[in-house]
Amino acid sequence: NNEILLAGDNVFVQYFNDPETTKKVFVDGFFRTGDIGRLDEQDYLFITGRQKNMLLSDSGLNIYPEDIESLLSDYHGITDSIVCMLHNDGANTLTAVILSKNSKQEIADIIEKVNSRLASHQVIQNYILWPNEDFPRTPTRKIRRNVVVEQANETFAAKQDGQTHKPQEEISKTLSIVSSVAGVSPEEISKKSNLVSDLKLDSLKRLELVSKMEEELGAYVNEADINSTTTFEELELLVKS
């Protein structure tokens, strides 16, 4: 799948006291970066996307959205884009969610030109113009892809059903993130649960926690603010602030 693997003195050899995570991310001593890449004829390495963003076509072929997004960015007026697979009534539709002030006809013309440069399984089947000035982003300016895809799915389903779309307010995912990092069910976490003594979040897991909250919630929380006395309720307040 063209994932980039790394080994060398500059790469750590294992997660401290965490054999399960180490087993997941190392293969024969190589670290799995999660990045997808390719080598050109001069052996220059090009990073083309993230494995977690990979889409699967109905024919079972891999689609790397970054490849298509890069082509869209070549055209005047396309500020940014997210390519995703939207679902409705069992059907998958490769969709470009586009940030642009171009007219619908101009966008349609660009889509046609981009499709002429793509393989058949990569062809954009539908597009949605993002209604706001910008995509939701993390504090480090990364697009919150999961939020964009969720709202785009709602818009797509509403159009298919002939309904007027009204985006729902985003539901906090703090509980599910903490549950995932701690390896416990959400039902086991109360507002008074201590993140360190009750949920066993050591320093490495706290780093993982703040990273996931930034990526999935767009909430920057300093890892130093989570200490031996921090409860889940206090974490929620940090996220909201």
Short mmCIF file of C-alpha atoms in Angstrom, two decimals:
data_model
loop_
_atom_site.label_atom_id
_atom_site.label_comp_id
_atom_site.label_asym_id
_atom_site.label_seq_id
_atom_site.Cartn_x
_atom_site.Cartn_y
_atom_site.Cartn_z
CA ASN A 1 0.00 0.00 0.00
CA ASN A 2 3.08 2.25 -0.32
CA GLU A 3 3.18 3.19 3.36
CA ILE A 4 6.44 4.89 4.35
CA LEU A 5 8.43 2.89 6.92
CA LEU A 6 11.36 4.39 8.82
CA ALA A 7 14.35 2.96 10.65
CA GLY A 8 17.52 4.54 11.94
CA ASP A 9 19.18 6.20 14.90
CA ASN A 10 16.72 9.11 14.67
CA VAL A 11 13.69 6.83 15.22
CA PHE A 12 12.64 5.56 18.64
CA VAL A 13 12.67 1.77 18.95
CA GLN A 14 9.56 1.19 21.07
CA TYR A 15 6.89 2.79 23.20
CA PHE A 16 7.96 2.78 26.83
CA ASN A 17 6.26 -0.07 28.72
CA ASP A 18 3.62 -0.38 25.97
CA PRO A 19 4.24 -3.60 24.01
CA GLU A 20 0.78 -3.64 22.39
CA THR A 21 1.16 -0.21 20.77
CA THR A 22 4.76 -1.05 19.84
CA LYS A 23 3.55 -4.19 18.05
CA LYS A 24 1.02 -2.16 16.04
CA VAL A 25 3.41 0.49 14.78
CA PHE A 26 6.64 -1.46 14.15
CA VAL A 27 7.31 -4.01 11.41
CA ASP A 28 10.68 -5.82 11.44
CA GLY A 29 12.22 -2.87 13.27
CA PHE A 30 10.71 -0.27 10.93
CA PHE A 31 8.32 2.41 12.24
CA ARG A 32 5.01 2.68 10.39
CA THR A 33 4.53 6.40 9.78
CA GLY A 34 0.98 6.22 8.42
CA ASP A 35 2.12 8.34 5.46
CA ILE A 36 1.72 7.13 1.88
CA GLY A 37 4.50 7.91 -0.58
CA ARG A 38 6.25 7.12 -3.83
CA LEU A 39 9.78 7.23 -5.21
CA ASP A 40 10.53 8.94 -8.52
CA GLU A 41 13.18 7.84 -11.02
CA GLN A 42 15.89 9.71 -9.04
CA ASP A 43 14.75 8.03 -5.78
CA TYR A 44 13.28 11.23 -4.37
CA LEU A 45 10.54 10.40 -1.90
CA PHE A 46 7.18 12.18 -2.32
CA ILE A 47 4.58 12.04 0.46
CA THR A 48 1.21 11.74 -1.25
CA GLY A 49 -1.21 11.33 1.64
CA ARG A 50 -2.17 9.71 4.92
CA GLN A 51 -3.16 6.07 5.15
CA LYS A 52 -6.05 6.90 7.51
CA ASN A 53 -7.55 9.17 4.83
CA MET A 54 -7.55 6.44 2.17
CA LEU A 55 -10.90 5.70 0.54
CA LEU A 56 -12.05 2.49 -1.10
CA SER A 57 -13.88 2.52 -4.42
CA ASP A 58 -16.81 0.19 -5.13
CA SER A 59 -14.43 -1.86 -7.28
CA GLY A 60 -12.07 -2.30 -4.33
CA LEU A 61 -9.36 0.09 -5.56
CA ASN A 62 -7.62 2.52 -3.22
CA ILE A 63 -8.31 6.24 -3.62
CA TYR A 64 -6.00 8.74 -1.97
CA PRO A 65 -8.01 11.97 -1.57
CA GLU A 66 -4.90 14.14 -1.38
CA ASP A 67 -4.10 13.25 -5.02
CA ILE A 68 -7.44 14.65 -6.16
CA GLU A 69 -7.35 17.63 -3.79
CA SER A 70 -3.95 18.56 -5.22
CA LEU A 71 -5.38 18.66 -8.74
CA LEU A 72 -8.33 20.79 -7.61
CA SER A 73 -5.95 23.30 -6.02
CA ASP A 74 -4.35 23.88 -9.46
CA TYR A 75 -7.41 25.83 -10.59
CA HIS A 76 -8.10 29.49 -9.92
CA GLY A 77 -10.69 30.18 -7.26
CA ILE A 78 -10.42 26.84 -5.43
CA THR A 79 -9.30 27.92 -1.97
CA ASP A 80 -9.31 24.43 -0.48
CA SER A 81 -11.09 21.10 -0.77
CA ILE A 82 -11.79 17.79 0.93
CA VAL A 83 -12.48 14.66 -1.12
CA CYS A 84 -14.52 12.03 0.70
CA MET A 85 -16.86 9.10 0.17
CA LEU A 86 -20.45 9.97 1.06
CA HIS A 87 -23.08 7.31 1.74
CA ASN A 88 -26.83 7.25 1.20
CA ASP A 89 -29.15 4.24 0.90
CA GLY A 90 -26.19 1.89 0.52
CA ALA A 91 -24.65 3.88 -2.35
CA ASN A 92 -21.13 5.36 -2.19
CA THR A 93 -20.49 8.65 -3.94
CA LEU A 94 -17.01 10.14 -4.34
CA THR A 95 -17.59 13.78 -3.46
CA ALA A 96 -15.48 16.93 -3.44
CA VAL A 97 -16.37 19.41 -0.71
CA ILE A 98 -15.07 22.68 -2.09
CA LEU A 99 -14.20 26.02 -0.52
CA SER A 100 -14.57 28.58 -3.30
CA LYS A 101 -16.32 31.78 -4.36
CA ASN A 102 -16.61 30.60 -7.96
CA SER A 103 -20.03 30.14 -9.49
CA LYS A 104 -21.60 26.68 -9.67
CA GLN A 105 -20.99 26.58 -13.41
CA GLU A 106 -17.31 27.45 -12.92
CA ILE A 107 -17.00 24.72 -10.31
CA ALA A 108 -18.70 22.22 -12.62
CA ASP A 109 -16.26 23.11 -15.42
CA ILE A 110 -13.29 22.63 -13.07
CA ILE A 111 -14.64 19.26 -11.93
CA GLU A 112 -14.90 18.16 -15.55
CA LYS A 113 -11.30 19.20 -16.25
CA VAL A 114 -10.01 17.47 -13.11
CA ASN A 115 -11.91 14.28 -13.94
CA SER A 116 -10.25 14.19 -17.35
CA ARG A 117 -6.90 13.89 -15.52
CA LEU A 118 -8.01 11.08 -13.19
CA ALA A 119 -8.28 7.32 -13.44
CA SER A 120 -11.83 5.98 -13.77
CA HIS A 121 -12.05 4.89 -10.12
CA GLN A 122 -10.97 8.38 -8.96
CA VAL A 123 -13.57 10.36 -10.89
CA ILE A 124 -15.45 12.94 -8.78
CA GLN A 125 -19.14 12.02 -8.90
CA ASN A 126 -20.58 14.88 -6.89
CA TYR A 127 -19.51 18.17 -5.34
CA ILE A 128 -20.73 20.31 -2.45
CA LEU A 129 -19.88 23.97 -2.00
CA TRP A 130 -18.92 24.62 1.62
CA PRO A 131 -21.30 27.31 2.91
CA ASN A 132 -18.91 29.07 5.33
CA GLU A 133 -15.88 31.32 4.85
CA ASP A 134 -13.48 28.54 5.83
CA PHE A 135 -13.37 24.90 6.82
CA PRO A 136 -13.26 24.12 10.55
CA ARG A 137 -9.61 23.83 11.51
CA THR A 138 -7.42 22.80 14.42
CA PRO A 139 -5.28 25.45 16.17
CA THR A 140 -2.41 24.34 13.90
CA ARG A 141 -4.60 25.11 10.83
CA LYS A 142 -5.20 21.51 9.80
CA ILE A 143 -8.66 20.91 8.32
CA ARG A 144 -10.89 18.93 10.67
CA ARG A 145 -11.72 16.39 8.00
CA ASN A 146 -14.09 14.38 10.20
CA VAL A 147 -16.26 17.44 10.91
CA VAL A 148 -16.36 18.43 7.22
CA VAL A 149 -17.28 14.89 6.17
CA GLU A 150 -20.03 14.60 8.81
CA GLN A 151 -21.70 17.83 7.70
CA ALA A 152 -21.21 17.00 4.02
CA ASN A 153 -22.90 13.63 4.60
CA GLU A 154 -25.87 15.38 6.18
CA THR A 155 -26.08 17.81 3.25
CA PHE A 156 -25.82 14.99 0.70
CA ALA A 157 -28.48 12.87 2.42
CA ALA A 158 -30.81 15.86 2.70
CA LYS A 159 -30.43 16.63 -1.01
CA GLN A 160 -31.09 13.01 -1.90
CA ASP A 161 -34.24 13.07 0.24
CA GLY A 162 -35.36 16.42 -1.15
CA GLN A 163 -35.12 18.05 2.28
CA THR A 164 -33.74 21.39 3.34
CA HIS A 165 -30.51 20.80 5.21
CA LYS A 166 -29.94 22.38 8.58
CA PRO A 167 -26.61 21.35 10.13
CA GLN A 168 -26.88 19.91 13.59
CA GLU A 169 -24.81 21.36 16.40
CA GLU A 170 -21.61 19.45 16.85
CA ILE A 171 -21.82 16.93 19.66
CA SER A 172 -18.83 16.84 22.03
CA LYS A 173 -16.67 13.76 21.52
CA THR A 174 -14.51 14.24 24.60
CA LEU A 175 -15.97 11.19 26.33
CA SER A 176 -15.41 8.86 23.38
CA ILE A 177 -11.83 10.12 22.93
CA VAL A 178 -10.98 9.62 26.61
CA SER A 179 -12.66 6.21 26.50
CA SER A 180 -10.60 5.19 23.46
CA VAL A 181 -7.27 6.36 24.89
CA ALA A 182 -7.94 4.85 28.32
CA GLY A 183 -9.19 1.57 26.86
CA VAL A 184 -12.39 1.56 28.91
CA SER A 185 -16.07 1.84 28.00
CA PRO A 186 -17.73 5.29 28.24
CA GLU A 187 -20.04 3.90 30.92
CA GLU A 188 -17.03 3.44 33.21
CA ILE A 189 -16.19 7.15 33.11
CA SER A 190 -17.98 9.60 35.38
CA LYS A 191 -17.49 13.34 35.75
CA LYS A 192 -15.48 12.71 38.91
CA SER A 193 -13.20 10.06 37.33
CA ASN A 194 -9.56 10.98 37.90
CA LEU A 195 -7.67 10.78 34.60
CA VAL A 196 -4.48 9.47 36.20
CA SER A 197 -5.48 7.34 39.19
CA ASP A 198 -8.83 6.03 37.89
CA LEU A 199 -8.26 5.90 34.11
CA LYS A 200 -4.52 5.16 34.24
CA LEU A 201 -3.53 7.86 31.75
CA ASP A 202 0.25 7.99 32.02
CA SER A 203 2.34 10.72 30.38
CA LEU A 204 2.38 8.99 26.98
CA LYS A 205 -1.37 8.44 26.98
CA ARG A 206 -1.94 12.05 28.03
CA LEU A 207 0.10 13.16 25.02
CA GLU A 208 -2.03 10.88 22.83
CA LEU A 209 -5.15 12.36 24.42
CA VAL A 210 -4.29 16.01 23.75
CA SER A 211 -3.23 15.12 20.20
CA LYS A 212 -6.56 13.43 19.46
CA MET A 213 -8.53 16.28 21.00
CA GLU A 214 -6.72 18.79 18.79
CA GLU A 215 -7.24 16.69 15.65
CA GLU A 216 -10.85 15.63 16.25
CA LEU A 217 -12.26 18.52 18.30
CA GLY A 218 -10.03 21.42 17.29
CA ALA A 219 -9.41 21.96 21.01
CA TYR A 220 -5.86 22.71 22.10
CA VAL A 221 -5.21 21.52 25.66
CA ASN A 222 -1.73 21.79 27.15
CA GLU A 223 -0.60 18.37 28.34
CA ALA A 224 0.90 20.07 31.41
CA ASP A 225 -2.62 21.13 32.47
CA ILE A 226 -3.57 17.47 32.93
CA ASN A 227 -2.06 16.30 36.21
CA SER A 228 -2.64 13.80 39.00
CA THR A 229 -5.70 15.70 40.28
CA THR A 230 -7.49 16.35 36.96
CA THR A 231 -10.97 14.83 36.65
CA PHE A 232 -12.95 14.16 33.50
CA GLU A 233 -15.25 17.08 34.39
CA GLU A 234 -12.25 19.41 34.61
CA LEU A 235 -10.99 18.13 31.26
CA GLU A 236 -14.35 18.98 29.68
CA LEU A 237 -14.00 22.53 31.01
CA LEU A 238 -10.50 22.77 29.52
CA VAL A 239 -11.85 21.63 26.15
CA LYS A 240 -14.68 24.16 26.24
CA SER A 241 -12.33 27.00 27.16
#
